[in-house]
Coordinates of C-alpha atoms in Angstrom, one line a residue:
Chain G
M101 CA -31.1 -4.2 -1.6
V102 CA -28.6 -3.7 1.2
Y103 CA -24.9 -4.1 0.3
E104 CA -22.5 -5.7 2.7
L105 CA -20.0 -3.0 2.0
I106 CA -19.8 0.3 0.2
I107 CA -16.4 1.7 -0.6
I108 CA -16.3 5.5 -1.3
G109 CA -13.3 6.5 -3.4
G110 CA -11.3 5.2 -6.3
G111 CA -7.7 6.0 -5.4
P112 CA -5.1 3.4 -4.3
A113 CA -6.8 2.9 -0.9
G114 CA -10.3 2.5 -2.4
I115 CA -9.2 0.3 -5.3
T116 CA -7.2 -2.0 -3.0
A117 CA -10.1 -2.2 -0.6
G118 CA -12.3 -3.2 -3.6
I119 CA -9.9 -5.9 -4.7
Y120 CA -9.8 -7.4 -1.2
A121 CA -13.6 -7.1 -0.7
A122 CA -14.3 -8.8 -4.0
R123 CA -11.9 -11.7 -3.1
K124 CA -13.7 -12.1 0.1
K125 CA -17.0 -12.3 -1.9
L126 CA -18.5 -9.5 0.0
K127 CA -21.5 -7.9 -1.8
T128 CA -19.7 -4.7 -2.5
L129 CA -20.4 -1.4 -4.3
L130 CA -17.6 1.1 -5.0
I131 CA -18.6 4.6 -5.7
T132 CA -16.1 7.1 -7.1
K133 CA -16.1 10.5 -8.8
E134 CA -13.0 9.5 -10.7
W135 CA -10.2 7.0 -10.8
G136 CA -7.1 7.9 -8.9
G137 CA -7.5 11.5 -8.0
Q138 CA -4.2 12.9 -6.8
V139 CA -2.1 10.0 -8.1
T140 CA -3.0 10.7 -11.7
K141 CA -1.2 14.1 -11.4
A142 CA 2.1 12.5 -10.7
T143 CA 4.4 12.5 -13.8
E144 CA 6.6 9.8 -12.6
I145 CA 6.3 7.4 -9.7
Q146 CA 9.5 5.5 -8.6
N147 CA 8.4 4.1 -5.3
W148 CA 5.5 1.8 -6.1
P149 CA 7.3 -1.4 -5.1
G150 CA 7.7 -3.9 -8.0
T151 CA 7.4 -1.2 -10.7
K152 CA 10.6 0.7 -11.5
K153 CA 9.0 3.7 -13.1
I154 CA 5.4 4.5 -14.0
S155 CA 3.2 7.6 -14.5
G156 CA 0.4 8.2 -12.1
M157 CA -2.1 7.8 -14.9
D158 CA -0.8 4.4 -15.9
L159 CA -0.5 3.1 -12.4
I160 CA -4.1 4.0 -11.7
K161 CA -5.2 2.4 -15.0
Q162 CA -3.4 -0.8 -14.0
M163 CA -5.0 -0.8 -10.6
S164 CA -8.6 -0.1 -11.8
E165 CA -8.2 -2.7 -14.5
H166 CA -7.1 -5.2 -11.8
L167 CA -10.2 -4.3 -9.8
K168 CA -12.5 -4.9 -12.7
E169 CA -11.1 -8.5 -13.0
F170 CA -13.4 -9.3 -10.1
E171 CA -17.1 -9.3 -9.4
I172 CA -17.7 -5.9 -8.0
E173 CA -20.3 -3.3 -8.7
I174 CA -18.9 0.1 -9.6
K175 CA -20.6 3.5 -9.9
Q176 CA -18.2 5.9 -11.6
G177 CA -18.6 9.6 -12.0
K178 CA -20.7 10.0 -8.9
E179 CA -19.8 12.1 -5.9
V180 CA -21.2 11.1 -2.6
I181 CA -22.9 14.0 -0.9
D182 CA -24.3 12.4 2.2
L183 CA -23.6 9.5 4.5
D184 CA -25.9 8.6 7.4
K185 CA -26.6 5.6 9.7
K186 CA -29.8 4.4 11.2
D187 CA -30.3 1.1 13.0
D188 CA -27.1 -0.5 11.8
I189 CA -27.7 0.4 8.2
F190 CA -25.8 3.1 6.4
T191 CA -27.3 5.2 3.6
V192 CA -24.9 6.6 1.0
R193 CA -26.3 9.3 -1.2
D194 CA -24.9 10.6 -4.5
N195 CA -26.5 13.3 -6.6
D196 CA -29.2 11.0 -8.0
Q197 CA -29.5 7.9 -5.9
A198 CA -29.2 6.4 -2.4
Y199 CA -27.7 3.1 -1.5
E200 CA -27.7 1.0 1.7
A201 CA -25.0 -1.0 3.3
K202 CA -24.1 -2.7 6.5
A203 CA -20.5 -1.4 6.5
V204 CA -18.8 1.6 4.7
I205 CA -15.1 2.4 4.0
I206 CA -14.3 6.0 3.2
A207 CA -11.3 6.4 1.0
T208 CA -11.8 9.7 -0.8
G209 CA -8.3 11.1 -0.3
K210 CA -7.5 14.7 -0.5
I211 CA -8.2 17.5 -3.0
P212 CA -6.2 20.6 -3.7
R213 CA -6.6 23.4 -1.2
T214 CA -8.3 26.5 -2.6
L215 CA -7.5 30.1 -1.9
N216 CA -11.1 31.2 -1.7
I217 CA -10.4 34.5 -3.5
P218 CA -12.4 36.3 -6.2
G219 CA -11.8 34.9 -9.7
E220 CA -10.4 31.5 -8.5
E221 CA -13.6 29.5 -9.2
E222 CA -14.8 31.7 -12.0
F223 CA -11.6 31.2 -14.1
K224 CA -11.0 27.5 -13.3
G225 CA -10.2 25.9 -16.6
R226 CA -9.8 29.3 -18.1
G227 CA -6.3 30.0 -16.9
V228 CA -6.7 28.9 -13.3
S229 CA -5.4 25.3 -12.7
F230 CA -4.6 23.0 -9.9
C231 CA -2.6 20.5 -12.0
A232 CA 0.5 21.4 -13.9
T233 CA 1.1 17.9 -15.3
C234 CA -2.4 18.1 -16.8
D235 CA -2.4 21.6 -18.2
A236 CA 1.2 22.7 -18.7
P237 CA 1.2 22.4 -22.5
M238 CA -1.6 24.9 -22.8
F239 CA 0.6 27.6 -21.5
K240 CA 3.3 27.5 -24.1
D241 CA 5.2 30.8 -24.3
K242 CA 2.9 32.4 -21.7
V243 CA 3.5 34.2 -18.5
V244 CA 2.1 32.3 -15.5
A245 CA 2.1 32.5 -11.7
V246 CA 2.5 29.6 -9.2
I247 CA 0.9 30.3 -5.9
G248 CA 2.8 28.5 -3.1
G249 CA 6.5 28.5 -2.4
G250 CA 6.6 25.0 -0.9
N251 CA 7.7 21.8 -2.6
A252 CA 4.3 21.4 -4.3
G253 CA 4.8 24.9 -5.8
F254 CA 8.3 24.1 -6.9
M255 CA 7.3 20.9 -8.5
T256 CA 4.5 22.7 -10.3
A257 CA 7.0 25.2 -11.6
M258 CA 9.4 22.4 -12.7
D259 CA 6.5 20.9 -14.7
L260 CA 5.8 24.3 -16.3
I261 CA 9.3 25.5 -17.0
K262 CA 9.8 23.9 -20.4
Y263 CA 6.6 25.4 -21.8
T264 CA 6.2 28.9 -20.3
K265 CA 8.0 32.2 -21.0
K266 CA 8.0 33.3 -17.4
I267 CA 6.9 32.1 -14.0
Y268 CA 6.3 34.1 -10.9
I269 CA 6.3 32.0 -7.7
L270 CA 4.4 33.8 -5.0
E271 CA 4.8 32.8 -1.3
F272 CA 2.8 34.3 1.5
F273 CA 5.6 34.0 4.1
P274 CA 8.9 35.8 4.2
E275 CA 10.8 32.7 2.8
M276 CA 10.3 30.0 0.3
K277 CA 9.7 26.7 2.1
G278 CA 10.5 24.3 -0.8
D279 CA 13.7 22.3 -1.2
P280 CA 16.7 24.6 -1.9
V281 CA 18.1 22.3 -4.5
T282 CA 15.0 22.6 -6.6
K283 CA 14.9 26.3 -6.0
E284 CA 18.5 26.6 -7.4
K285 CA 17.5 24.6 -10.5
L286 CA 14.5 26.9 -11.1
K287 CA 16.7 30.0 -10.6
K288 CA 19.2 28.9 -13.1
T289 CA 16.6 28.8 -15.9
G290 CA 16.4 32.6 -15.7
K291 CA 12.7 32.3 -16.2
V292 CA 11.5 32.3 -12.6
E293 CA 10.9 35.3 -10.4
F294 CA 10.4 34.6 -6.7
I295 CA 8.0 36.9 -4.8
L296 CA 7.8 36.7 -1.0
N297 CA 5.3 38.1 1.4
A298 CA 2.6 38.0 -1.2
A299 CA -1.0 37.7 -0.1
V300 CA -2.9 36.9 -3.3
K301 CA -6.2 38.8 -3.4
E302 CA -7.8 38.4 -6.7
I303 CA -7.6 36.8 -10.1
K304 CA -8.9 39.0 -12.9
G305 CA -9.9 38.4 -16.5
K306 CA -12.1 39.6 -19.2
K307 CA -15.8 39.2 -18.7
L308 CA -17.6 38.1 -21.8
A309 CA -21.2 39.0 -22.4
P310 CA -23.1 36.0 -20.9
Y311 CA -24.8 35.1 -24.2
R312 CA -21.5 34.7 -26.0
A313 CA -20.0 32.0 -23.9
E314 CA -21.7 29.1 -22.3
G315 CA -21.3 28.6 -18.5
S316 CA -20.1 31.4 -16.4
G317 CA -19.8 33.9 -19.2
S318 CA -16.1 34.6 -18.5
G319 CA -13.1 34.8 -20.7
F320 CA -9.6 34.0 -19.7
V321 CA -7.3 35.1 -16.9
E322 CA -5.5 38.4 -17.6
S323 CA -3.9 39.4 -14.3
L324 CA -3.4 38.7 -10.6
I325 CA -3.5 41.1 -7.7
Y326 CA -1.5 40.5 -4.5
E327 CA -0.8 42.6 -1.5
D328 CA 2.9 43.0 -0.7
R329 CA 2.6 42.3 3.1
K330 CA 5.6 44.5 3.8
T331 CA 4.5 47.7 2.1
S332 CA 0.7 46.9 2.3
K333 CA 0.5 47.9 -1.3
D334 CA -1.4 46.1 -4.0
V335 CA 0.6 44.9 -7.0
E336 CA -0.9 43.7 -10.3
L337 CA 0.9 41.1 -12.4
K338 CA -0.1 40.7 -16.1
L339 CA -0.3 37.0 -16.9
E340 CA -2.3 34.3 -18.6
G341 CA -2.2 31.4 -16.1
V342 CA -2.4 30.9 -12.4
F343 CA -1.4 27.5 -10.9
I344 CA -2.5 27.1 -7.3
A345 CA -0.3 24.8 -5.2
V346 CA -1.0 25.6 -1.6
G347 CA -1.3 22.0 -0.4
M348 CA -4.1 19.4 -0.2
M349 CA -7.1 19.1 2.0
P350 CA -9.5 16.4 3.1
K351 CA -13.2 16.9 2.1
V352 CA -15.3 15.1 4.6
G353 CA -18.4 17.2 4.7
F354 CA -20.6 14.3 3.6
A355 CA -19.7 12.2 6.6
E356 CA -19.1 14.8 9.2
K357 CA -21.8 13.7 11.6
L358 CA -20.3 10.1 11.8
V359 CA -16.6 10.8 12.2
E360 CA -14.2 12.6 14.5
L361 CA -11.9 15.0 12.7
N362 CA -8.4 16.2 13.7
K363 CA -7.2 19.8 13.6
I364 CA -6.7 19.7 9.8
G365 CA -9.9 18.0 9.0
E366 CA -8.7 14.4 8.6
I367 CA -10.7 11.5 9.8
V368 CA -9.4 10.1 13.1
I369 CA -9.0 6.3 12.9
D370 CA -7.4 3.7 15.2
K371 CA -4.6 1.5 13.9
D372 CA -7.0 -1.0 12.5
N373 CA -9.0 1.7 10.5
Y374 CA -12.0 1.9 12.8
T375 CA -13.7 5.4 13.0
K376 CA -15.8 6.4 16.0
T377 CA -18.9 4.9 14.3
P378 CA -19.2 1.1 14.4
G379 CA -19.3 -0.2 10.8
L380 CA -17.7 2.9 9.4
F381 CA -14.0 2.6 8.4
A382 CA -11.6 4.9 6.7
A383 CA -8.4 4.4 4.7
G384 CA -5.7 6.4 3.0
D385 CA -4.9 10.1 2.8
I386 CA -8.4 11.1 4.1
T387 CA -7.3 9.7 7.5
D388 CA -4.9 11.0 10.2
I389 CA -2.2 8.4 9.2
K390 CA 1.2 10.0 9.5
Y391 CA 2.6 9.4 6.0
E392 CA 0.8 9.8 2.7
Q393 CA 2.3 7.4 0.1
I394 CA 0.6 5.3 -2.5
V395 CA 1.8 2.0 -1.1
I396 CA 0.8 3.0 2.4
A397 CA -2.7 4.0 1.2
A398 CA -3.0 0.6 -0.6
G399 CA -2.0 -1.2 2.6
E400 CA -4.6 0.8 4.5
G401 CA -7.3 -0.2 2.0
A402 CA -6.5 -3.8 2.6
K403 CA -6.6 -3.4 6.3
A404 CA -9.9 -1.6 6.3
V405 CA -11.5 -4.6 4.5
L406 CA -10.1 -6.9 7.1
A407 CA -11.7 -4.7 9.8
A408 CA -15.0 -4.5 7.9
T409 CA -15.0 -8.3 7.5
E410 CA -14.5 -8.8 11.2
Y411 CA -17.3 -6.3 11.9
L412 CA -19.7 -8.0 9.5
K413 CA -18.9 -11.4 10.9
N414 CA -19.6 -10.3 14.5
K415 CA -22.9 -8.7 13.3
Q416 CA -24.2 -12.0 11.9
Chain R
M159 CA 34.0 0.1 9.9
K160 CA 31.6 1.8 7.6
I161 CA 28.5 3.0 9.4
Y162 CA 25.4 2.7 7.2
D163 CA 22.4 4.9 7.9
L164 CA 20.1 1.9 7.8
I165 CA 20.4 -1.8 7.6
I166 CA 17.4 -3.8 6.6
I167 CA 17.3 -7.5 7.6
G168 CA 15.1 -9.4 5.1
A169 CA 14.6 -9.1 1.4
G170 CA 10.9 -9.9 0.9
P171 CA 8.3 -7.3 0.0
A172 CA 8.6 -5.5 3.4
G173 CA 12.4 -5.4 3.2
I174 CA 12.6 -4.3 -0.5
S175 CA 9.9 -1.7 -0.1
A176 CA 11.8 -0.3 2.9
G177 CA 14.9 -0.2 0.8
I178 CA 13.1 1.6 -2.1
Y179 CA 11.9 4.3 0.3
A180 CA 15.2 4.6 2.2
R181 CA 17.0 4.9 -1.1
N182 CA 14.6 7.5 -2.5
F183 CA 15.0 9.6 0.7
G184 CA 18.8 9.5 0.3
L185 CA 19.7 7.1 3.1
D186 CA 22.8 5.0 2.8
C187 CA 21.3 1.6 3.3
L188 CA 22.0 -2.1 3.0
I189 CA 19.7 -5.1 2.7
I190 CA 20.9 -8.3 4.2
G191 CA 18.9 -11.5 3.5
E192 CA 19.1 -15.2 2.8
E193 CA 16.6 -15.4 0.1
K194 CA 15.4 -12.5 -2.1
G195 CA 11.7 -12.4 -2.3
G196 CA 11.1 -14.6 0.7
L197 CA 7.8 -16.5 1.1
V198 CA 6.3 -14.8 -1.9
N199 CA 8.4 -17.1 -4.0
T200 CA 6.3 -20.0 -2.9
A201 CA 2.9 -18.5 -3.8
Y202 CA 1.3 -20.1 -6.8
K203 CA -0.6 -17.0 -7.8
V204 CA -0.8 -13.5 -6.5
E205 CA -4.1 -11.8 -7.3
N206 CA -4.2 -9.2 -4.7
Y207 CA -1.2 -7.0 -5.1
P208 CA -2.8 -3.9 -6.7
G209 CA -2.0 -3.2 -10.3
I210 CA -0.3 -6.5 -11.0
F211 CA -2.9 -9.1 -11.6
G212 CA -2.5 -12.8 -11.7
V213 CA 1.2 -13.3 -11.6
S214 CA 3.0 -16.1 -9.9
G215 CA 4.8 -15.4 -6.6
K216 CA 8.1 -15.9 -8.4
E217 CA 7.3 -13.4 -11.0
L218 CA 6.2 -10.8 -8.5
S219 CA 9.4 -11.4 -6.5
K220 CA 11.4 -10.9 -9.7
R221 CA 9.7 -7.5 -10.1
F222 CA 10.5 -6.4 -6.6
I223 CA 14.1 -7.6 -7.1
A224 CA 14.4 -5.8 -10.4
H225 CA 13.2 -2.6 -8.7
Q226 CA 15.8 -3.1 -6.0
K227 CA 18.5 -3.6 -8.6
H228 CA 17.3 -0.6 -10.7
L229 CA 17.7 1.7 -7.7
K230 CA 21.1 0.1 -7.0
I231 CA 20.2 -0.7 -3.4
P232 CA 23.1 -2.8 -2.0
F233 CA 22.3 -6.4 -1.1
K234 CA 24.3 -9.0 0.7
R235 CA 23.3 -12.6 0.8
E236 CA 24.1 -13.3 4.4
R237 CA 22.3 -14.6 7.4
A238 CA 22.1 -12.1 10.2
E239 CA 23.0 -13.9 13.4
K240 CA 23.3 -11.3 16.2
I241 CA 22.5 -7.7 16.8
I242 CA 24.6 -5.8 19.3
K243 CA 23.6 -2.3 20.5
T244 CA 26.6 0.0 20.8
E245 CA 26.5 3.5 22.1
D246 CA 24.8 5.2 19.2
S247 CA 24.6 2.5 16.6
F248 CA 24.0 -1.2 16.0
K249 CA 26.4 -3.9 15.0
I250 CA 25.1 -6.9 13.1
L251 CA 27.1 -10.1 13.0
T252 CA 26.2 -12.2 10.0
S253 CA 27.2 -15.7 8.7
K254 CA 30.1 -14.0 6.7
D255 CA 30.8 -10.6 8.1
S256 CA 29.8 -7.8 10.4
H257 CA 28.1 -4.5 9.6
Q258 CA 27.2 -1.3 11.4
A259 CA 24.2 1.0 11.1
K260 CA 22.5 3.9 12.9
A261 CA 19.1 2.3 12.5
I262 CA 17.7 -1.1 11.7
I263 CA 14.6 -2.5 10.1
L264 CA 13.7 -6.1 10.9
A265 CA 11.8 -7.6 8.0
F266 CA 12.9 -11.2 8.0
G267 CA 9.4 -12.6 7.9
T268 CA 8.2 -16.0 9.0
E269 CA 9.2 -19.6 8.5
F270 CA 7.0 -22.6 7.7
K271 CA 5.6 -24.2 10.8
K272 CA 6.6 -27.8 11.3
L273 CA 4.2 -30.4 12.6
D274 CA 4.8 -32.8 15.4
I275 CA 4.4 -36.1 13.6
K276 CA 6.6 -39.1 14.2
N277 CA 9.3 -39.6 11.6
I278 CA 8.4 -36.4 9.8
D279 CA 12.0 -35.2 9.8
K280 CA 13.2 -38.6 8.4
F281 CA 11.0 -38.1 5.4
E282 CA 11.8 -34.4 4.8
G283 CA 13.0 -34.2 1.2
K284 CA 11.9 -37.8 0.7
G285 CA 8.2 -37.1 0.1
V286 CA 7.6 -34.5 2.9
S287 CA 8.0 -30.9 1.9
Y288 CA 7.1 -27.5 3.3
R289 CA 7.4 -25.5 0.1
S290 CA 4.9 -25.7 -2.7
D291 CA 7.6 -24.7 -5.1
D292 CA 9.4 -27.9 -4.4
S293 CA 10.1 -29.8 -7.6
A294 CA 8.6 -33.0 -6.1
F295 CA 5.2 -31.6 -7.0
L296 CA 6.0 -31.2 -10.6
F297 CA 5.7 -34.9 -11.3
K298 CA 2.6 -36.0 -13.2
N299 CA 0.0 -38.5 -12.1
R300 CA 0.9 -38.8 -8.5
S301 CA -1.3 -38.7 -5.5
V302 CA -0.4 -35.9 -3.1
A303 CA -1.7 -34.8 0.3
V304 CA -1.7 -31.2 1.5
I305 CA -2.1 -30.5 5.2
G306 CA -3.8 -27.2 6.0
G307 CA -6.9 -25.2 5.2
A308 CA -5.9 -21.5 4.9
N309 CA -5.2 -19.6 1.7
A310 CA -1.7 -21.1 1.2
A311 CA -2.9 -24.7 1.5
A312 CA -5.8 -24.1 -0.9
M313 CA -3.6 -22.3 -3.4
S314 CA -1.0 -25.1 -3.3
A315 CA -3.7 -27.8 -3.7
I316 CA -5.0 -26.1 -6.8
K317 CA -1.5 -25.7 -8.2
I318 CA -0.6 -29.3 -7.5
S319 CA -3.9 -30.6 -8.9
E320 CA -3.0 -29.4 -12.3
K321 CA -0.3 -32.1 -12.5
A322 CA -1.3 -34.7 -9.9
K323 CA -3.7 -37.5 -10.3
R324 CA -5.3 -36.9 -7.0
V325 CA -4.9 -34.3 -4.2
Y326 CA -6.1 -34.8 -0.7
V327 CA -6.5 -31.7 1.4
I328 CA -6.4 -32.7 5.1
Y329 CA -7.7 -30.1 7.5
R330 CA -8.2 -30.3 11.2
K331 CA -11.4 -28.2 11.2
E332 CA -14.8 -28.6 9.7
K333 CA -14.6 -25.8 7.3
L334 CA -11.7 -24.4 5.2
R335 CA -10.4 -21.1 6.3
A336 CA -9.2 -19.9 2.9
D337 CA -10.9 -17.0 1.1
A338 CA -14.2 -17.8 -0.5
I339 CA -12.7 -17.5 -4.0
W340 CA -10.2 -20.3 -3.2
V341 CA -12.8 -22.5 -1.6
Q342 CA -14.9 -22.2 -4.7
R343 CA -12.0 -23.3 -6.9
I344 CA -11.2 -26.3 -4.6
N345 CA -14.8 -27.4 -4.8
K346 CA -14.8 -27.1 -8.5
A347 CA -11.6 -29.2 -9.0
R348 CA -12.4 -32.7 -9.9
N349 CA -9.3 -34.4 -8.5
I350 CA -9.2 -32.6 -5.1
E351 CA -10.8 -34.3 -2.1
V352 CA -11.0 -32.4 1.1
I353 CA -10.9 -34.5 4.3
Y354 CA -12.3 -32.4 7.1
S355 CA -11.7 -32.7 10.9
A356 CA -8.7 -35.0 10.4
N357 CA -5.1 -35.0 11.4
V358 CA -2.1 -36.9 10.1
V359 CA -0.8 -39.1 12.9
G360 CA 1.6 -41.4 11.1
L361 CA 3.9 -41.6 8.1
K362 CA 5.0 -44.9 6.5
G363 CA 7.5 -45.9 3.8
K364 CA 10.6 -47.8 3.2
D365 CA 12.9 -45.2 2.0
R366 CA 10.5 -42.6 0.6
L367 CA 7.1 -41.7 2.0
E368 CA 4.5 -44.1 0.7
K369 CA 1.5 -43.8 3.0
I370 CA 0.0 -41.5 5.6
I371 CA -2.3 -42.5 8.5
L372 CA -5.0 -40.2 9.7
D373 CA -6.5 -40.0 13.2
N374 CA -9.7 -41.5 11.9
K375 CA -7.7 -44.6 11.1
K376 CA -7.9 -44.0 7.4
E377 CA -4.8 -44.6 5.4
L378 CA -3.9 -42.8 2.2
E379 CA -1.4 -44.0 -0.4
I380 CA 0.5 -40.9 -1.6
S381 CA 3.9 -40.1 -3.0
S382 CA 4.3 -36.6 -1.6
L383 CA 3.0 -34.6 1.4
L384 CA 3.0 -30.9 1.5
V385 CA 2.7 -29.3 5.0
E386 CA 1.0 -25.9 4.9
A387 CA 0.3 -25.6 8.5
G388 CA 0.9 -21.9 8.6
Y389 CA 3.9 -19.8 9.5
A390 CA 5.8 -19.0 12.6
P391 CA 8.1 -16.1 13.3
S392 CA 11.8 -16.7 13.6
T393 CA 12.7 -15.3 16.9
Y394 CA 16.4 -16.1 17.2
L395 CA 17.5 -12.5 16.4
I396 CA 15.4 -10.6 18.9
H397 CA 16.0 -12.3 22.2
D398 CA 19.4 -10.8 23.0
L399 CA 18.1 -7.3 22.6
E400 CA 14.9 -8.0 24.4
I401 CA 12.8 -6.7 21.6
S402 CA 9.3 -7.2 22.8
S403 CA 7.1 -9.7 21.0
D404 CA 3.7 -11.3 21.6
E405 CA 3.3 -14.8 23.0
K406 CA 3.8 -16.4 19.5
G407 CA 7.0 -14.5 18.9
Y408 CA 5.7 -11.7 16.5
I409 CA 7.5 -8.4 17.1
K410 CA 5.2 -5.8 18.6
T411 CA 5.2 -2.6 16.6
E412 CA 3.6 0.8 17.0
K413 CA 1.8 2.8 14.3
D414 CA 5.1 4.0 12.9
Q415 CA 6.5 0.4 12.9
S416 CA 8.9 1.3 15.8
T417 CA 9.7 -1.4 18.3
N418 CA 10.4 -1.0 22.1
I419 CA 14.1 -0.4 21.2
S420 CA 14.8 3.1 19.9
G421 CA 16.3 2.9 16.5
I422 CA 15.0 -0.6 15.7
F423 CA 11.9 -0.8 13.4
A424 CA 10.1 -3.8 12.1
A425 CA 7.9 -4.5 9.1
G426 CA 6.0 -7.2 7.4
D427 CA 5.0 -10.7 8.5
I428 CA 7.4 -10.8 11.5
T429 CA 5.3 -8.0 13.2
T430 CA 2.0 -7.6 14.8
G431 CA 1.3 -4.7 12.4
S432 CA -1.6 -4.2 10.0
N433 CA -4.0 -6.0 12.4
E434 CA -1.9 -9.1 11.7
F435 CA -3.3 -9.3 8.2
R436 CA 0.1 -10.3 6.7
Q437 CA -0.5 -9.6 3.1
I438 CA 2.1 -8.6 0.4
V439 CA 0.6 -5.1 0.1
T440 CA 0.5 -4.6 3.9
A441 CA 4.1 -5.8 4.2
A442 CA 5.2 -3.4 1.5
A443 CA 3.2 -0.6 3.2
E444 CA 4.8 -1.4 6.6
G445 CA 8.2 -1.4 4.9
A446 CA 7.6 2.1 3.6
I447 CA 6.4 3.3 7.0
A448 CA 9.4 1.8 8.7
A449 CA 11.8 3.5 6.3
L450 CA 10.1 6.9 6.9
G451 CA 10.2 6.2 10.7
A452 CA 13.9 5.3 10.4
L453 CA 14.5 8.5 8.4
N454 CA 12.9 10.7 11.1
Y455 CA 14.8 8.8 13.8
I456 CA 18.2 9.5 12.0
L457 CA 17.3 13.1 11.3
K458 CA 16.5 13.7 15.0
K459 CA 19.7 12.2 16.1
K460 CA 21.8 14.5 14.0

């Protein structure tokens, strides 16, 4: 079977696209690894118009439940690994299946940027985290490091402060880039130590014998090594948690051959959400739109369906 | 006179969303509008504003307004009548007062389009209405005609059919333009009859409207007529400043919702933005973008 439309992504842009597609009675499939992505990590959202205050988790729950009110096919827990086009038909592949569609909307958003250093992947979930709102309570009375001295790093530290004993905030550059007001707040707690010019090199932990633990055979994080870029000396910090907050990045590998990317790897679209490939549209944070906000992503999702509908109509 | 950072003209989804963003970014802003909520108030049901399923337009409006109040965004119920550009700010003359701001967002939406039918003005309020939330449509067991074939007309027809004895939908084309989901509902409703390829050419009645005449000579006895012939932008505010608009009067906006006049942004149904989709969610998105655009403009000026 060939779908009229496949939407890849289950954040605000993808869900809104799904709602609009379903209401237009397009034969649609929405594929997503998870609901919400980035949004679910927000503790409190105050700028979703019409809702005074809501957690990211709750907002996404409301949105996905709204989507499920309509007739739409959903594949959840699947990550798309390849997208190709041949003779006007797109093939979307996840780990175990391939689907065909006449039009596709990519709305996969952004994922946290990684440091690509030894130990980062190995100790993920064992002391290394990309989400303070999710994991903070597990670090009660512990010493942790936050990598990144921008606003994301500061917010991460704010989420951690009421649990942890001590927080090191490590910044690569000679100054902290985050908002000075938040920095002052963090300073006042007496629990935070700011470290500048720090190039993080490795996250270390105890190796367990492979037969004792399932998976990677690793224990938990025990220390972090950074190079002080001024003295060129390595410094080791004893700690039990490392929160990485060095920004977000798009992940477009699966569609690379069909889209044009800008310098930071975002999909280039025109103002009506068209990519360079006819029939392929993109919406939300994965694109080169200027502002990344939930309501803007939702608007983009709606617009992308309008464009896809026009495209499908002209193809008939 | 106090100089605001930003004045938003219009208090529908675009205007309120712009206000929410401006407020959260610390801008000193004011919303001026005649009606909080705007056209959303007239929607029977809103099913496509993500996360809030199946509320009436009025209820959704209430939620936007509650959000505005919660953030204490100042609002003045006034009609903006003229915008004057001064050296580095704008002056807005309203029905009651005048205000000044460094930047402006135009978000005053559209108005109901009127039809050119003889006597239509005479019967306005006496059987002819442009708003589906008009109390005339609450009476039971009446026959009502709805002119139009897009979503608004279909939605209103469904709403009215819950009370009315009979609803005629009169559309000039051969096929309804409304979303498939609404067309399906219209077809299912027992007391709705769609009359295609027809136009209303005459209105009759002693004091109130009693009868309409179609161009196929057919006459229908009805007690109320709802005109849902679409919307038109109100252009009165933009002429003096030469804000550029398309041939229909919609304000031309760039990707960041800026207009051709530096410092003036526009958002929502009044613009050519969002591929002219004109949805609540795209209006809210444009409001947010315009507020961010205005913020950057103000920061640059400093």
